[in-house]
């Protein structure tokens, strides 16, 4: 079966992460010649990653798959036919990459949240990483608010995100018990604010 597919920048080829006879493999399909080429097959690295974006430099940005969803992002070089970079243990976010793949947003630090299952937290800091150099381009958040909805602008110069009070900052009312997580979540949504932040600059309320 075909797991995930991404198009090349010119739209002529497909990078397919799939499974053949219970073995994971990576296949390049040429839409013009109608031919396919297997570039990697059977390794644990291939079986635990799924493509997200094909960049102009002929590298593929991929996410590592885990039991709890997406994990660290990785870079697969189609010319070298191997993984060349990894974001270590930092998990990618749902809005992972900017349009060209220049930047990735990764989880830098979590905030304890008693409304979450044990061992889980909410996003307190987000790191913007340059995927070519693996250097930090910016950090979103101050650890005092939960960060959500991280999106890159089309020109890749700004980041839009929302910040909401943590569950510990929302005091219960006389009619609401401290353990009423449904009410807490609604309060967080009501009090959330959006910010527009130039990469490397100061955030401005949107």
XYZ file of C-alpha atoms in Angstrom:
206
model
C 0.000 0.000 0.000
C 1.040 3.636 -0.502
C 1.453 5.450 2.808
C 2.365 9.036 1.950
C 3.085 10.867 -1.320
C 4.708 14.229 -2.082
C 5.293 15.903 -5.452
C 8.633 17.227 -6.649
C 8.852 21.041 -6.982
C 8.276 20.806 -10.752
C 5.335 18.436 -10.307
C 6.843 15.758 -12.555
C 7.819 13.179 -9.940
C 6.320 11.582 -6.876
C 8.170 10.546 -3.743
C 6.227 7.640 -2.241
C 6.692 6.082 1.156
C 4.950 2.735 0.817
C 4.960 -0.917 1.734
C 5.554 -3.872 -0.552
C 5.140 -7.427 0.757
C 5.304 -6.143 4.371
C 8.578 -4.305 3.692
C 8.747 -0.510 3.822
C 10.342 1.253 0.900
C 10.820 4.646 -0.729
C 9.948 4.914 -4.434
C 10.345 7.726 -6.954
C 7.674 7.665 -9.658
C 8.183 9.672 -12.859
C 4.793 10.875 -14.113
C 6.109 11.509 -17.638
C 7.945 8.248 -18.342
C 5.561 6.255 -16.099
C 8.551 4.532 -14.468
C 9.353 4.016 -10.808
C 12.653 3.582 -8.971
C 13.103 2.189 -5.459
C 15.703 4.370 -3.700
C 15.570 2.781 -0.242
C 14.040 -0.392 1.092
C 13.706 -2.386 4.260
C 15.668 -0.352 6.797
C 14.298 0.720 10.150
C 14.860 4.344 9.105
C 12.658 3.910 6.058
C 9.917 2.176 8.021
C 9.684 4.874 10.682
C 9.504 7.987 8.521
C 6.936 9.628 6.265
C 7.563 12.417 3.700
C 6.127 15.884 4.147
C 7.820 18.162 1.610
C 10.133 17.852 -1.419
C 12.517 20.817 -1.476
C 14.176 22.444 -4.515
C 17.609 21.192 -3.355
C 16.429 17.601 -3.944
C 16.024 16.749 -0.294
C 12.886 15.468 1.381
C 11.685 16.714 4.742
C 10.225 13.791 6.656
C 8.690 13.170 10.028
C 9.635 10.266 12.258
C 6.604 8.197 13.174
C 6.006 7.038 16.734
C 3.237 5.442 18.763
C 1.993 8.887 19.842
C 2.102 10.493 16.390
C 4.755 12.600 14.638
C 8.158 12.861 16.266
C 11.412 14.555 15.201
C 11.760 15.713 11.602
C 14.504 14.368 9.362
C 16.060 15.235 6.005
C 16.484 12.590 3.305
C 18.970 13.448 0.526
C 17.820 11.971 -2.791
C 21.252 12.402 -4.355
C 23.104 10.649 -1.519
C 20.132 8.298 -0.935
C 20.384 8.567 2.838
C 19.203 10.596 5.806
C 21.562 13.518 6.331
C 20.054 15.447 9.251
C 17.759 14.966 12.208
C 16.155 17.348 14.699
C 17.231 15.047 17.539
C 14.358 14.461 19.950
C 12.415 17.637 19.238
C 8.934 16.837 17.973
C 7.544 18.607 14.941
C 4.281 20.478 15.317
C 1.177 20.047 13.216
C 2.071 23.074 11.061
C 5.579 21.842 10.633
C 7.292 23.572 7.741
C 7.294 26.876 5.918
C 6.292 26.857 2.248
C 9.722 26.039 0.798
C 10.803 23.971 3.776
C 13.355 26.534 4.902
C 11.984 26.609 8.454
C 10.473 24.030 10.790
C 8.622 24.597 14.047
C 9.590 22.119 16.754
C 8.556 21.619 20.350
C 11.214 23.093 22.624
C 9.589 22.874 26.044
C 6.299 21.676 27.524
C 4.173 23.083 30.346
C 2.654 20.751 32.928
C -1.091 20.420 32.460
C -3.261 18.491 34.904
C -5.960 18.227 32.229
C -3.616 16.102 30.131
C -2.796 12.398 30.707
C 0.225 11.781 32.917
C 3.466 12.378 31.048
C 1.937 14.862 28.611
C 1.982 18.644 28.669
C 1.114 21.659 26.593
C 3.424 23.686 24.379
C 5.307 26.373 26.272
C 8.147 27.181 23.885
C 8.422 26.611 20.135
C 11.758 26.719 18.367
C 11.982 27.859 14.754
C 14.791 25.877 13.134
C 16.581 26.583 9.870
C 16.383 23.153 8.212
C 19.507 23.764 6.110
C 21.855 24.707 8.949
C 19.924 23.196 11.896
C 20.511 26.402 13.776
C 17.883 28.181 15.810
C 16.273 31.044 13.911
C 13.852 32.101 16.630
C 11.934 31.029 19.733
C 8.219 31.569 20.265
C 6.760 31.790 23.752
C 8.013 32.669 27.197
C 6.892 29.549 29.061
C 4.061 31.484 30.716
C 1.411 30.754 28.082
C 0.394 27.811 25.921
C 1.377 28.189 22.266
C -0.894 26.913 19.489
C -1.679 27.328 15.774
C 1.865 28.033 14.570
C 1.775 29.046 10.883
C 4.433 30.500 8.598
C 3.595 33.353 6.234
C 3.877 32.597 2.477
C 7.043 34.746 2.233
C 8.549 32.836 5.215
C 9.394 36.048 7.048
C 6.756 35.910 9.779
C 5.051 33.425 12.073
C 1.427 33.602 13.189
C 0.561 31.868 16.453
C -1.899 31.963 19.326
C -1.098 32.149 23.031
C -3.517 31.064 25.747
C -3.330 31.102 29.565
C -2.105 27.874 31.132
C -4.562 25.759 33.100
C -2.810 26.824 36.304
C -3.492 30.489 35.476
C -7.249 29.967 35.174
C -8.764 30.195 38.612
C -11.967 28.205 39.251
C -15.156 30.127 39.984
C -17.524 29.281 42.852
C -19.688 27.318 40.421
C -16.761 25.576 38.695
C -14.542 23.053 40.387
C -10.795 23.155 39.779
C -10.953 19.781 38.046
C -13.521 20.793 35.395
C -11.253 20.435 32.352
C -14.014 21.082 29.843
C -14.649 24.519 31.314
C -10.905 25.213 31.556
C -10.419 24.434 27.855
C -13.280 26.724 26.881
C -11.762 29.491 29.004
C -8.416 28.984 27.328
C -10.010 29.309 23.893
C -11.921 32.417 24.971
C -8.822 34.156 26.331
C -6.422 33.101 23.559
C -4.791 35.900 21.548
C -3.106 35.812 18.156
C 0.327 37.281 17.497
C 2.319 37.970 14.347
C 6.071 37.660 14.856
C 8.757 38.486 12.314
C 11.337 35.695 12.463
C 14.009 37.105 14.730
C 11.803 40.064 15.729
C 9.302 40.984 18.432
C 5.695 39.720 18.379
C 2.826 42.077 17.631
C -0.798 41.406 18.592
C -2.705 40.430 15.460
